[in-house]
JSON list of C-alpha atoms and ligand atoms in Angstrom, two decimals:
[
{"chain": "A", "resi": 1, "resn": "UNK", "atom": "CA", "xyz": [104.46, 116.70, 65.25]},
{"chain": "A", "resi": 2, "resn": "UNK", "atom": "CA", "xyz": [102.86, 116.47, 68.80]},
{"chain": "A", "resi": 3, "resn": "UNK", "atom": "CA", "xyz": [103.37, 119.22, 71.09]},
{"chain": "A", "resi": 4, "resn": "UNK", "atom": "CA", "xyz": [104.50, 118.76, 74.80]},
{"chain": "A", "resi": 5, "resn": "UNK", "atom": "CA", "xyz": [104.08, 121.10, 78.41]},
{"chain": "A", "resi": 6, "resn": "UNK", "atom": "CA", "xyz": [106.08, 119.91, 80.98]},
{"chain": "A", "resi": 7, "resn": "UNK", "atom": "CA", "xyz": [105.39, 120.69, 84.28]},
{"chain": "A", "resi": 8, "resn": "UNK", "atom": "CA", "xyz": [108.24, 120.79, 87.26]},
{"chain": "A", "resi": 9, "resn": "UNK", "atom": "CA", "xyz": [109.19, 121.99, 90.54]},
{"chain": "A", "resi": 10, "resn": "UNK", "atom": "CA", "xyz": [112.78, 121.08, 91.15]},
{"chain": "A", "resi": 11, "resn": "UNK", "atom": "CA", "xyz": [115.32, 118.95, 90.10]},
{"chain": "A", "resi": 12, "resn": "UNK", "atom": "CA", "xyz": [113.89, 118.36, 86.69]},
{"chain": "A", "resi": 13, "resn": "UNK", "atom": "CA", "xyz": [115.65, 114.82, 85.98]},
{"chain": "A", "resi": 14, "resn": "UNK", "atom": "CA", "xyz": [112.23, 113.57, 84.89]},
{"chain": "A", "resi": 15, "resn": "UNK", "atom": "CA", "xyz": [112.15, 116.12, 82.49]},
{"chain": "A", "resi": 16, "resn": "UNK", "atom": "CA", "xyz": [115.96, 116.11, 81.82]},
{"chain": "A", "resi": 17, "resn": "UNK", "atom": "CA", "xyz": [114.76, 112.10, 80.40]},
{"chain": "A", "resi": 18, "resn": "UNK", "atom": "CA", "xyz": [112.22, 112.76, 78.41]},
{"chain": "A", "resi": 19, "resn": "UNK", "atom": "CA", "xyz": [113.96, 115.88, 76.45]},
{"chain": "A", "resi": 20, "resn": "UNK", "atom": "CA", "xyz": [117.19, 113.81, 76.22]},
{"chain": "A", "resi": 21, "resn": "UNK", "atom": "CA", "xyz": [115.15, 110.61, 74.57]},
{"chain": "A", "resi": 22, "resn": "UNK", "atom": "CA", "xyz": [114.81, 113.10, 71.64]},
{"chain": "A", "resi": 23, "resn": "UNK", "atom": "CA", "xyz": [111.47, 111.39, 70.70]},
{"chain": "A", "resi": 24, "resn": "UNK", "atom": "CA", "xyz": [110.49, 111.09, 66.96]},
{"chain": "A", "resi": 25, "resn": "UNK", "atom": "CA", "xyz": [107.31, 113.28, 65.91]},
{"chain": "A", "resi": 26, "resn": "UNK", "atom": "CA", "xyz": [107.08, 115.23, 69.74]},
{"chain": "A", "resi": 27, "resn": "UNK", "atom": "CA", "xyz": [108.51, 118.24, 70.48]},
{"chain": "A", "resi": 28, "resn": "UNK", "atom": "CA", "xyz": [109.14, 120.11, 73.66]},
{"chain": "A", "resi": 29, "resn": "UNK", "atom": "CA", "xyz": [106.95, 123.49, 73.69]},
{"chain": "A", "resi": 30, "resn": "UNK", "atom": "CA", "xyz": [108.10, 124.34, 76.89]},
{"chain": "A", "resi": 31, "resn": "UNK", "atom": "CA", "xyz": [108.70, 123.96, 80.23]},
{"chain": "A", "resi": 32, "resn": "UNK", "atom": "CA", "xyz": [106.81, 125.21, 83.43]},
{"chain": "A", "resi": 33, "resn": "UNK", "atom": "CA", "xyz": [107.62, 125.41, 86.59]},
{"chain": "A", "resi": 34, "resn": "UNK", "atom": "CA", "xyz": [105.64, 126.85, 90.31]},
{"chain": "A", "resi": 35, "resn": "UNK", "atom": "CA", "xyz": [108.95, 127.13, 91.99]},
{"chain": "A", "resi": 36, "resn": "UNK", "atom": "CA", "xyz": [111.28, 130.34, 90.27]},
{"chain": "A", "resi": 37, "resn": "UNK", "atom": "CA", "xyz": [114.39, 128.41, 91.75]},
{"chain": "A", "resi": 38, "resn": "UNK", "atom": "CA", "xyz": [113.55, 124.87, 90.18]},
{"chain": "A", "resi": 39, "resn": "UNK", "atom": "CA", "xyz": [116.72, 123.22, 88.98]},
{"chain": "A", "resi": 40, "resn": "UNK", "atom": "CA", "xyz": [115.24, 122.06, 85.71]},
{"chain": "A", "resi": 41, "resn": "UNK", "atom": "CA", "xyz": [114.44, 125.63, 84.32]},
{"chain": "A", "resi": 42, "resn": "UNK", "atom": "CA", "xyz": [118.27, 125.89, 83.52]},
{"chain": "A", "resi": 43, "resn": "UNK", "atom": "CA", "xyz": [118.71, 122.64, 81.65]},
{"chain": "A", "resi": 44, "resn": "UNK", "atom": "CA", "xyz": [115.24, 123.30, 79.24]},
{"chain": "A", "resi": 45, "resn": "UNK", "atom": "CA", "xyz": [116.54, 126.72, 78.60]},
{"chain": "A", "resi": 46, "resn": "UNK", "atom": "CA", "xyz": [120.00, 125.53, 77.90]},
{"chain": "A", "resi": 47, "resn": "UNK", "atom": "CA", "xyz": [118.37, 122.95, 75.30]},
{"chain": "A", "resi": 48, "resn": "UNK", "atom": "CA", "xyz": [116.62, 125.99, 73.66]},
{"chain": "A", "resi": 49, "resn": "UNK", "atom": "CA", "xyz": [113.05, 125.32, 75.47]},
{"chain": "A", "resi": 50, "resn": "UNK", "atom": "CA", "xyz": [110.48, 127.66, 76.21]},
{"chain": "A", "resi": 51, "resn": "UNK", "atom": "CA", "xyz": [110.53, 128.31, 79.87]},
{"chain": "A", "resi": 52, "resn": "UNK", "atom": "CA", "xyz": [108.11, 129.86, 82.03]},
{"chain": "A", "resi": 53, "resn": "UNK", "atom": "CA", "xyz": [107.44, 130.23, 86.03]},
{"chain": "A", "resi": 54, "resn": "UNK", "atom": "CA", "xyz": [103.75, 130.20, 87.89]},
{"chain": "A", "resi": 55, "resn": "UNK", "atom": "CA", "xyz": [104.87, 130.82, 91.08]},
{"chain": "A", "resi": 56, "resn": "UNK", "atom": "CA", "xyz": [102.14, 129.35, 93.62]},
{"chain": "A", "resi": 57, "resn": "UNK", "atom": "CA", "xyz": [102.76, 131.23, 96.04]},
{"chain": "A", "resi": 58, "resn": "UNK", "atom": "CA", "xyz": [101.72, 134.76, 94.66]},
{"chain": "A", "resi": 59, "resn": "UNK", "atom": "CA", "xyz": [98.20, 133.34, 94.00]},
{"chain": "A", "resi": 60, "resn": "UNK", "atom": "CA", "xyz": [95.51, 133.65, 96.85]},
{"chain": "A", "resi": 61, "resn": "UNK", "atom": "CA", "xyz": [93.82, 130.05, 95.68]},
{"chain": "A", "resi": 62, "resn": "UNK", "atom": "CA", "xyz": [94.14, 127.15, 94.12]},
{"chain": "A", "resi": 63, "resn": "UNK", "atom": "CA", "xyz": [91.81, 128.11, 91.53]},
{"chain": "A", "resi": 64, "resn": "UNK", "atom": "CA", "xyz": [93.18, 131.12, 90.62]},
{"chain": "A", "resi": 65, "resn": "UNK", "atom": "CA", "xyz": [96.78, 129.40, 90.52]},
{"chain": "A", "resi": 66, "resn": "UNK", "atom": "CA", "xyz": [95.81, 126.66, 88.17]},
{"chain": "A", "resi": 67, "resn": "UNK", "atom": "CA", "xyz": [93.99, 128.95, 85.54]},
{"chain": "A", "resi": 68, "resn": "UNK", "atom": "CA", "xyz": [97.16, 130.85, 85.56]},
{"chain": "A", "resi": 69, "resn": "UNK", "atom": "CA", "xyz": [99.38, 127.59, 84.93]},
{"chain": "A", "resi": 70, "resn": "UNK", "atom": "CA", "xyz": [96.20, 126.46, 82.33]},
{"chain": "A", "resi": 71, "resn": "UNK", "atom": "CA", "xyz": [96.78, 130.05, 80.74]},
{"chain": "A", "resi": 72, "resn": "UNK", "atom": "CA", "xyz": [100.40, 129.70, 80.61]},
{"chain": "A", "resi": 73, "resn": "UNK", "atom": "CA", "xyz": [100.40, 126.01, 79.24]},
{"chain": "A", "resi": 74, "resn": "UNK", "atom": "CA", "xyz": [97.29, 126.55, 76.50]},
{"chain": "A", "resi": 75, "resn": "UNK", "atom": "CA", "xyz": [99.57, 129.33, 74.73]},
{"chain": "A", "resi": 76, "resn": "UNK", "atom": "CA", "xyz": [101.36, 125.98, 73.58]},
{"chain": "A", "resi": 77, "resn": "UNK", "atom": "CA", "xyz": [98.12, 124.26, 72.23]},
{"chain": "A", "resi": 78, "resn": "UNK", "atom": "CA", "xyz": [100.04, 121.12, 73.62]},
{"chain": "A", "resi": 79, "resn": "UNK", "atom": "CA", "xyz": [98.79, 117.68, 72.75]},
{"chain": "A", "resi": 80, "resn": "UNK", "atom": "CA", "xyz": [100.37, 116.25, 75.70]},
{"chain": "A", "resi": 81, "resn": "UNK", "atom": "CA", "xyz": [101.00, 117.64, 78.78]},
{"chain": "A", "resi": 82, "resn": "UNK", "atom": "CA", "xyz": [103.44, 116.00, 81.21]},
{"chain": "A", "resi": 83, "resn": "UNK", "atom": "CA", "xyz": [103.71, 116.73, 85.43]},
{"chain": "A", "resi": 84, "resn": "UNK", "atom": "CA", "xyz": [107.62, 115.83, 85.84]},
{"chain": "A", "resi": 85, "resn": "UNK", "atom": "CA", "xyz": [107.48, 115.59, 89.84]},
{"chain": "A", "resi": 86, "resn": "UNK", "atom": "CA", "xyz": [105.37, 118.54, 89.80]},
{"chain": "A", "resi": 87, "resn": "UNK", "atom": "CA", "xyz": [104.60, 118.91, 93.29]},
{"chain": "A", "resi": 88, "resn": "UNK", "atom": "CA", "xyz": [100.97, 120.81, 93.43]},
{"chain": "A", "resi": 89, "resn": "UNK", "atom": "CA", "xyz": [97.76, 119.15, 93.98]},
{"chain": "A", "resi": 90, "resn": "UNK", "atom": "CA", "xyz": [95.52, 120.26, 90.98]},
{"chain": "A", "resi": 91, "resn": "UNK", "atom": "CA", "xyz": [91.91, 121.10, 90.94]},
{"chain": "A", "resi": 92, "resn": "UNK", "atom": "CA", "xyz": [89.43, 118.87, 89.15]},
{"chain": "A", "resi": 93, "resn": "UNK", "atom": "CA", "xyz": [88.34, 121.44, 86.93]},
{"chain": "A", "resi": 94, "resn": "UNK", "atom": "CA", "xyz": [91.90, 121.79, 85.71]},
{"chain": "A", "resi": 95, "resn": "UNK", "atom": "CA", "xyz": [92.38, 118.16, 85.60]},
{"chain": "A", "resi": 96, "resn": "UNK", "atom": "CA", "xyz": [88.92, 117.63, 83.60]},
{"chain": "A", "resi": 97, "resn": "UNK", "atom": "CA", "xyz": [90.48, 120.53, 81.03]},
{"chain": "A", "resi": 98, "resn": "UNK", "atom": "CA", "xyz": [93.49, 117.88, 80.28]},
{"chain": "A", "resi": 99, "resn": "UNK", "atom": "CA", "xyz": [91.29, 114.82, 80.52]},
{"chain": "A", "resi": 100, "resn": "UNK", "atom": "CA", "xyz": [93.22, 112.41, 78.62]},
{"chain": "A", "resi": 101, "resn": "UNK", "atom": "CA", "xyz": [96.40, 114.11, 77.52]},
{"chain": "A", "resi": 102, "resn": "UNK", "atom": "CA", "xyz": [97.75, 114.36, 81.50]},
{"chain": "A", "resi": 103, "resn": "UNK", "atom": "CA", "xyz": [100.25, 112.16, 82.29]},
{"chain": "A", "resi": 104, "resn": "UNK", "atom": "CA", "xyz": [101.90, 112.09, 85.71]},
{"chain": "A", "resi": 105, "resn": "UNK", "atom": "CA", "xyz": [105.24, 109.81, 87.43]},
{"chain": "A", "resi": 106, "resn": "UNK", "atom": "CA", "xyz": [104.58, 108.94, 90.61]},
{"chain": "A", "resi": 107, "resn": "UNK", "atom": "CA", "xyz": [107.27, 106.84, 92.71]},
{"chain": "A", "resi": 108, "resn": "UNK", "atom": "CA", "xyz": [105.66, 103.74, 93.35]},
{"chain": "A", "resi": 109, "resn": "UNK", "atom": "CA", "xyz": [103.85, 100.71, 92.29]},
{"chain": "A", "resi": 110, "resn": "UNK", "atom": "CA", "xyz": [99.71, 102.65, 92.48]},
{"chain": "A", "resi": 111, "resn": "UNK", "atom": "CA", "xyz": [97.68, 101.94, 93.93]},
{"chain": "A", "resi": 112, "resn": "UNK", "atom": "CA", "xyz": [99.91, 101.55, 96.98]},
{"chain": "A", "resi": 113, "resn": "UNK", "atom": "CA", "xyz": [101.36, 104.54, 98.69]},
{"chain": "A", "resi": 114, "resn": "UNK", "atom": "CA", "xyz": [100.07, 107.43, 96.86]},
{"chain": "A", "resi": 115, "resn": "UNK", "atom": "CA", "xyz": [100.73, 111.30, 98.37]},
{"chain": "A", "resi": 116, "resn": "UNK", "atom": "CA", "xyz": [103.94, 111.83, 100.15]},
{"chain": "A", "resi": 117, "resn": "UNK", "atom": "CA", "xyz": [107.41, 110.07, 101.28]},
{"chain": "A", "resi": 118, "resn": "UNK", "atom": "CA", "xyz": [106.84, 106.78, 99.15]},
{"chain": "A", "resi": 119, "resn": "UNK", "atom": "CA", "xyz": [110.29, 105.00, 99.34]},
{"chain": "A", "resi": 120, "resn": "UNK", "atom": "CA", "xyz": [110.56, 106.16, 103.32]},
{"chain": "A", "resi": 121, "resn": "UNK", "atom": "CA", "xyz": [106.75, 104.05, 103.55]},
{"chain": "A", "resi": 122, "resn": "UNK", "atom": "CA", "xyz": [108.12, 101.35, 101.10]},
{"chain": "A", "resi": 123, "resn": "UNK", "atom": "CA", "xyz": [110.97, 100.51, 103.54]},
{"chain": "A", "resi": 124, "resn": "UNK", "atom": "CA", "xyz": [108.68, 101.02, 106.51]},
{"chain": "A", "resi": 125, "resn": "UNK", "atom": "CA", "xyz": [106.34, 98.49, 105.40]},
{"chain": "A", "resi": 126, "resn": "UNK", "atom": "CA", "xyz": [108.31, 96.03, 104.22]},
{"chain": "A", "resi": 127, "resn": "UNK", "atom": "CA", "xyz": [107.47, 95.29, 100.77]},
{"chain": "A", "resi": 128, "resn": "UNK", "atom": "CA", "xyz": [109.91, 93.52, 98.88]},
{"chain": "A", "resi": 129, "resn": "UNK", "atom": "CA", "xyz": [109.43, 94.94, 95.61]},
{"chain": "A", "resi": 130, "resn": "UNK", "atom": "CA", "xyz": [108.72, 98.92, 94.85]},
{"chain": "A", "resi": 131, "resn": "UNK", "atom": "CA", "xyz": [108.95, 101.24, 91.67]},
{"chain": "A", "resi": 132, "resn": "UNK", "atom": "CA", "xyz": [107.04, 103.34, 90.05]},
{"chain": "A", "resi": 133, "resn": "UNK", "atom": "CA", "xyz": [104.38, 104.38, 87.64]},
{"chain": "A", "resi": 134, "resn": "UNK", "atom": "CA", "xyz": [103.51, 106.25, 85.00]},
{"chain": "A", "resi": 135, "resn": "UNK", "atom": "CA", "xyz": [99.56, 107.22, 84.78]},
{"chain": "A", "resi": 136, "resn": "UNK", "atom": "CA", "xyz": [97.04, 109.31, 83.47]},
{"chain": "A", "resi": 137, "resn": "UNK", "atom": "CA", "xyz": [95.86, 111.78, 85.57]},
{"chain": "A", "resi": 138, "resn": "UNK", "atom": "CA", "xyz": [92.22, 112.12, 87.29]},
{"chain": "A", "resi": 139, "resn": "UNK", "atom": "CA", "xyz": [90.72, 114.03, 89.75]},
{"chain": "A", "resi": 140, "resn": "UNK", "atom": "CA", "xyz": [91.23, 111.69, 92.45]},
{"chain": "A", "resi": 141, "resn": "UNK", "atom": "CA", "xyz": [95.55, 112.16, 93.44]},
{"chain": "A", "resi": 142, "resn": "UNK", "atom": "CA", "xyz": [97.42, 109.49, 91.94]},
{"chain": "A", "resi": 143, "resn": "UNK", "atom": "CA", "xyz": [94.85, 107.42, 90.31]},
{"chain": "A", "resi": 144, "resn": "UNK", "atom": "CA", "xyz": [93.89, 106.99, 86.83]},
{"chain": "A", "resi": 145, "resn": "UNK", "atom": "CA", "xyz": [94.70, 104.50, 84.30]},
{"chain": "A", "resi": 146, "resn": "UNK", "atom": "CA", "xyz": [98.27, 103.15, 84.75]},
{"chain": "A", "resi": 147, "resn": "UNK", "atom": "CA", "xyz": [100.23, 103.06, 81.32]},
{"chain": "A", "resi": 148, "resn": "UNK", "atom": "CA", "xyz": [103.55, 102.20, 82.64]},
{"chain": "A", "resi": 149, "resn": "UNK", "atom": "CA", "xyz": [105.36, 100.86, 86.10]},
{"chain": "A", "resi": 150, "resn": "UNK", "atom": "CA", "xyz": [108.72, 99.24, 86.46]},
{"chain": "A", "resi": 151, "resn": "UNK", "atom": "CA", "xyz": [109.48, 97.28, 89.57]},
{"chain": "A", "resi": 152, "resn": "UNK", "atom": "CA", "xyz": [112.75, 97.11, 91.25]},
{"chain": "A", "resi": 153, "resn": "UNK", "atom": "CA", "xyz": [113.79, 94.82, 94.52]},
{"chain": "A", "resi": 154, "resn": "UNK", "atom": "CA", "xyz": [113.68, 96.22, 98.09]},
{"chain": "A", "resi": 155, "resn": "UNK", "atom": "CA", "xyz": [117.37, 94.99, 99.20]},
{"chain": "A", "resi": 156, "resn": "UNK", "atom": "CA", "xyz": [118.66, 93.91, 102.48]},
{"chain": "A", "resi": 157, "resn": "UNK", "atom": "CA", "xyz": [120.60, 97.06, 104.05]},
{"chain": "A", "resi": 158, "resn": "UNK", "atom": "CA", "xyz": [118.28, 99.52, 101.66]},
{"chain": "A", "resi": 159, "resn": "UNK", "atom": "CA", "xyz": [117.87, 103.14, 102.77]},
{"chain": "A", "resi": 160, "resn": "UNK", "atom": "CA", "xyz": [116.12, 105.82, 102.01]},
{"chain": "A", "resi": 161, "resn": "UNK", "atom": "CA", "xyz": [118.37, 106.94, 99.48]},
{"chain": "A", "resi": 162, "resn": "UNK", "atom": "CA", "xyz": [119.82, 103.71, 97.91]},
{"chain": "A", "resi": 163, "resn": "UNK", "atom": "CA", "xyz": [115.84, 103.01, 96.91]},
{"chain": "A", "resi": 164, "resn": "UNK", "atom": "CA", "xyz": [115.24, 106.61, 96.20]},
{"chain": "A", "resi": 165, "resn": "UNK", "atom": "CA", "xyz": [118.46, 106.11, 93.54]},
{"chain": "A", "resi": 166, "resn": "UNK", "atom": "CA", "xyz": [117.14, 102.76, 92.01]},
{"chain": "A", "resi": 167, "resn": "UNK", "atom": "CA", "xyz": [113.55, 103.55, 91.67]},
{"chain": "A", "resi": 168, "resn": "UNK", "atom": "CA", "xyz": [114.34, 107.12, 90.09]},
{"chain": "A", "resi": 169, "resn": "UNK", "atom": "CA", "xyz": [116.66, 105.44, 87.36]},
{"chain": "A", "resi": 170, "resn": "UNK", "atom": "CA", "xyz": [113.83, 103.38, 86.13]},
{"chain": "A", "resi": 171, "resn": "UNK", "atom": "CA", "xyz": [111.77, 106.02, 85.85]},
{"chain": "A", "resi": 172, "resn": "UNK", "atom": "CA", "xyz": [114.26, 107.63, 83.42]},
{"chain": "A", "resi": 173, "resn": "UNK", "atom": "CA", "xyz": [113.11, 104.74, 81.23]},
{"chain": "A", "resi": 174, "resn": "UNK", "atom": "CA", "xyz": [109.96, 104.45, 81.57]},
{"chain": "A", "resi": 175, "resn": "UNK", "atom": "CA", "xyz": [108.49, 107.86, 81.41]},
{"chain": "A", "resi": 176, "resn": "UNK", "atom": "CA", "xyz": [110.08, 108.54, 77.99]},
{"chain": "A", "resi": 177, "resn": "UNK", "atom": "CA", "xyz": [108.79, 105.51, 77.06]},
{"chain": "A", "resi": 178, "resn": "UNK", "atom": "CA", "xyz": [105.55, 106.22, 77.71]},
{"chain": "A", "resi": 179, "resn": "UNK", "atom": "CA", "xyz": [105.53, 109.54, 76.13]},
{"chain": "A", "resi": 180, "resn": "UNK", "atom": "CA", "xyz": [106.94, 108.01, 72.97]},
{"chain": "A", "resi": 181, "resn": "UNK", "atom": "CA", "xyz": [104.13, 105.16, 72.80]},
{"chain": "A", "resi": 182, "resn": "UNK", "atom": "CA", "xyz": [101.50, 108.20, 73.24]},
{"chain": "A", "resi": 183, "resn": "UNK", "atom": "CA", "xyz": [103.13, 110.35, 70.22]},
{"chain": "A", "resi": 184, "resn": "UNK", "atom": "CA", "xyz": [102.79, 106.81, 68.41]},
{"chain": "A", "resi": 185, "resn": "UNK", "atom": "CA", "xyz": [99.06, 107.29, 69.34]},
{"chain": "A", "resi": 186, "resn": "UNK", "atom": "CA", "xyz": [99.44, 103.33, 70.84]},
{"chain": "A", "resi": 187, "resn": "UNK", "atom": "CA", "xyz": [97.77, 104.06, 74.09]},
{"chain": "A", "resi": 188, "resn": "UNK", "atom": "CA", "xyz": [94.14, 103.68, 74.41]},
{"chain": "A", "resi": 189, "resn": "UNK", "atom": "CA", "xyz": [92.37, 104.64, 78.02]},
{"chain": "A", "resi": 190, "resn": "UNK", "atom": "CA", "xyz": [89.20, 102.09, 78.45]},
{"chain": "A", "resi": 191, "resn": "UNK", "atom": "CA", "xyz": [87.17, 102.93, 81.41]},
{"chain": "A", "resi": 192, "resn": "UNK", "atom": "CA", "xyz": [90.49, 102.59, 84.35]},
{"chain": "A", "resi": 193, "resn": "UNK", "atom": "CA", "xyz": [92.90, 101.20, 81.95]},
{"chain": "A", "resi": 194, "resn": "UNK", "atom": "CA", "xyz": [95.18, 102.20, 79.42]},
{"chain": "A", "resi": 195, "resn": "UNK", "atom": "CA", "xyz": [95.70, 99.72, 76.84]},
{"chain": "A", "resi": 196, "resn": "UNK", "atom": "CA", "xyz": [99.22, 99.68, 74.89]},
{"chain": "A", "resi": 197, "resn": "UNK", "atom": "CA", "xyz": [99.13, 98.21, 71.20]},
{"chain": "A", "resi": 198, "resn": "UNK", "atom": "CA", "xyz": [101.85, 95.66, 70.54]},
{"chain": "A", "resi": 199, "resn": "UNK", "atom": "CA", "xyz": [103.24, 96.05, 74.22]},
{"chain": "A", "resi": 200, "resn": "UNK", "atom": "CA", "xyz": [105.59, 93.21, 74.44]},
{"chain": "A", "resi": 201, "resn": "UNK", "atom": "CA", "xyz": [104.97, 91.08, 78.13]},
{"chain": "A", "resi": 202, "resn": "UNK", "atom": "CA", "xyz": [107.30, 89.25, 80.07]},
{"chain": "A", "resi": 203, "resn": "UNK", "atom": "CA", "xyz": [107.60, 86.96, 82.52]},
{"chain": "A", "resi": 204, "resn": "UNK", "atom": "CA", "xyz": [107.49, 86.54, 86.97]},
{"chain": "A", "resi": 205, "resn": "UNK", "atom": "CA", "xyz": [109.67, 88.88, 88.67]},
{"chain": "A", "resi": 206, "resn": "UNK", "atom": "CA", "xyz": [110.31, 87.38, 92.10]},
{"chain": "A", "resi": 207, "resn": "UNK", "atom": "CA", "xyz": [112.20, 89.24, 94.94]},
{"chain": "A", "resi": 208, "resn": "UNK", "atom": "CA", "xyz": [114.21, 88.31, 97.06]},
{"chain": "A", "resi": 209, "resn": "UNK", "atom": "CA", "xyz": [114.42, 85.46, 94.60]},
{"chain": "A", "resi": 210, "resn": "UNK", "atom": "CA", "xyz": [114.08, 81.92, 95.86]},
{"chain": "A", "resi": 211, "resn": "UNK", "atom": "CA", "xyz": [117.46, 79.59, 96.17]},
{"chain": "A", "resi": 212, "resn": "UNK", "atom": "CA", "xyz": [115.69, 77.71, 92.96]},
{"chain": "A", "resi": 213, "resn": "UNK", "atom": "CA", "xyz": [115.42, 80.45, 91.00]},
{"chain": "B", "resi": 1, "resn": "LIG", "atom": "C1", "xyz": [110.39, 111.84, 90.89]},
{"chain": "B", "resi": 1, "resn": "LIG", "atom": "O1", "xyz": [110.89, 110.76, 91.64]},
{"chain": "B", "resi": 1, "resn": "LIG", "atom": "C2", "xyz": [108.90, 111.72, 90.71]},
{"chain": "B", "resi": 1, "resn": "LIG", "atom": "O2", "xyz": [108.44, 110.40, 90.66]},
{"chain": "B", "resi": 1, "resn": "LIG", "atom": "C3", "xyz": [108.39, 112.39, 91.96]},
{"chain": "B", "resi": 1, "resn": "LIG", "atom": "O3", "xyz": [109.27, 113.46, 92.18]},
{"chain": "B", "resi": 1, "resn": "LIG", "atom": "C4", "xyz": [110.55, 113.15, 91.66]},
{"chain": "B", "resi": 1, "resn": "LIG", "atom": "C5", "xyz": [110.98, 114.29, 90.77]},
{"chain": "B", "resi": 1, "resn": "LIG", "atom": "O4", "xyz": [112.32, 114.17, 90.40]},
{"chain": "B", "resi": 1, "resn": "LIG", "atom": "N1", "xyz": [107.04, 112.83, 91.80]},
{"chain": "B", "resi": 1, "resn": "LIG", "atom": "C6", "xyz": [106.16, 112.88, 92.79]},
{"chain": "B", "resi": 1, "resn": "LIG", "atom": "O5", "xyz": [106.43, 112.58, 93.92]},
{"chain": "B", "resi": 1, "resn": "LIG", "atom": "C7", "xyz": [104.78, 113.35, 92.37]},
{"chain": "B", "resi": 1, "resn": "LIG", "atom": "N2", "xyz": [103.85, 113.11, 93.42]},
{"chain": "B", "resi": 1, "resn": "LIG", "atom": "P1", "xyz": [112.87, 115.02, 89.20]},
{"chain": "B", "resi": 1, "resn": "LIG", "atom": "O6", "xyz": [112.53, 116.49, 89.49]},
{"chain": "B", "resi": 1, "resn": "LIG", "atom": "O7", "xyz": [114.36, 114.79, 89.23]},
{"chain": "B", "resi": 1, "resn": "LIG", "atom": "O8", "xyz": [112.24, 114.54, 87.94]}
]
């Protein structure tokens, strides 16, 4: 049975996924949250989940809050530990400490608009296609080996929140998948990629899709 942290600060849907996909051979240790008010905390406990708060702001430093939020998740001894739109910047130190069992969701296709306000810079720039990804994490924010991304269509008439909507219901399938293909042990990182045994692959996804298509 593998062990699993997860790490929010709000809403908790992420989290709300991955619990829900009731994933053979993991188990949900608990979940943590830097925000006392995060919406998520209710639904873990309600499932019968560990919960805990680090609360950022009573820490001086960035240092000192992450080896409280180490201390808290290592009482676990989790084999995986998962940042659910966890919304702190973590120190490299910390980061090394999970190298290779740090996972993060970040909404949208890496390496294009990492940090803040990614569907509001989507629709700004025009793309045509956006989504989101599922990576290990590194020290550098939102980079490390990619394991999972799903892309959905930028529509005519699109806002803000009618992207925010589609992009955040494919990542309530993809980060449980990728959880469950690392409890399978069927993700390999090699140097800036993570490899997935017996991923299936399809086809072009085109958008806005040509009259021909
Ligand atoms: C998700 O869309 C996730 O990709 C994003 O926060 C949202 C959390 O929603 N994460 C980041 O922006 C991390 N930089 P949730 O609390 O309902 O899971």
């Amino acid at each position: 049975m593998k062990s699993i942290v997860i790490l929010i600060s709000g809403r908790g849907s992420n989290m709300e996924a991955i619990v829900r996909a009731a994933i053979p051979g993991a188990r949900i240790a608990a979940v943590i949250s830097n925000r006392p008010n995060a919406g998520g905390l209710a639904f873990a406990a309600a499932h019968g989940i560990a919960t805990a708060v680090v609360d950022h702001t009573t820490y001086t430093d960035r240092a000192a809050f992450d080896a409280a939020l180490a201390g808290a998740i290592d009482s676990h001894t989790p084999d995986l530990v998962v940042l659910a739109g966890f919304m702190r910047v973590l120190t490299a130190d910390f980061v090394r400490h999970y190298e290779g069992r740090l996972i993060n969701i970040h909404p949208s296709l890496l390496p294009s608009f990492t940090g803040l306000h990614t569907h509001r810079r989507a629709l700004a720039a025009g793309v045509r296609v956006h989504g989101t990804t599922v990576h290990f994490v590194t020290a550098e924010l939102d980079c490390g080996p990619i394991i999972i991304q799903a892309v959905v269509p930028v529509m005519a008439g699109d806002t803000e929140e009618t992207l925010t909507a589609r992009v955040l219901a494919q990542e309530h399938r993809i980060f449980p998948q990728a959880v469950c293909w690392i409890v399978e042990e069927r993700v390999r990182i090699e140097g800036n990629m993570a490899r997935v045994a017996g991923a299936r692959e399809s086809g072009v996804m085109i958008s806005p899709p040509p009259e021909d298509v």
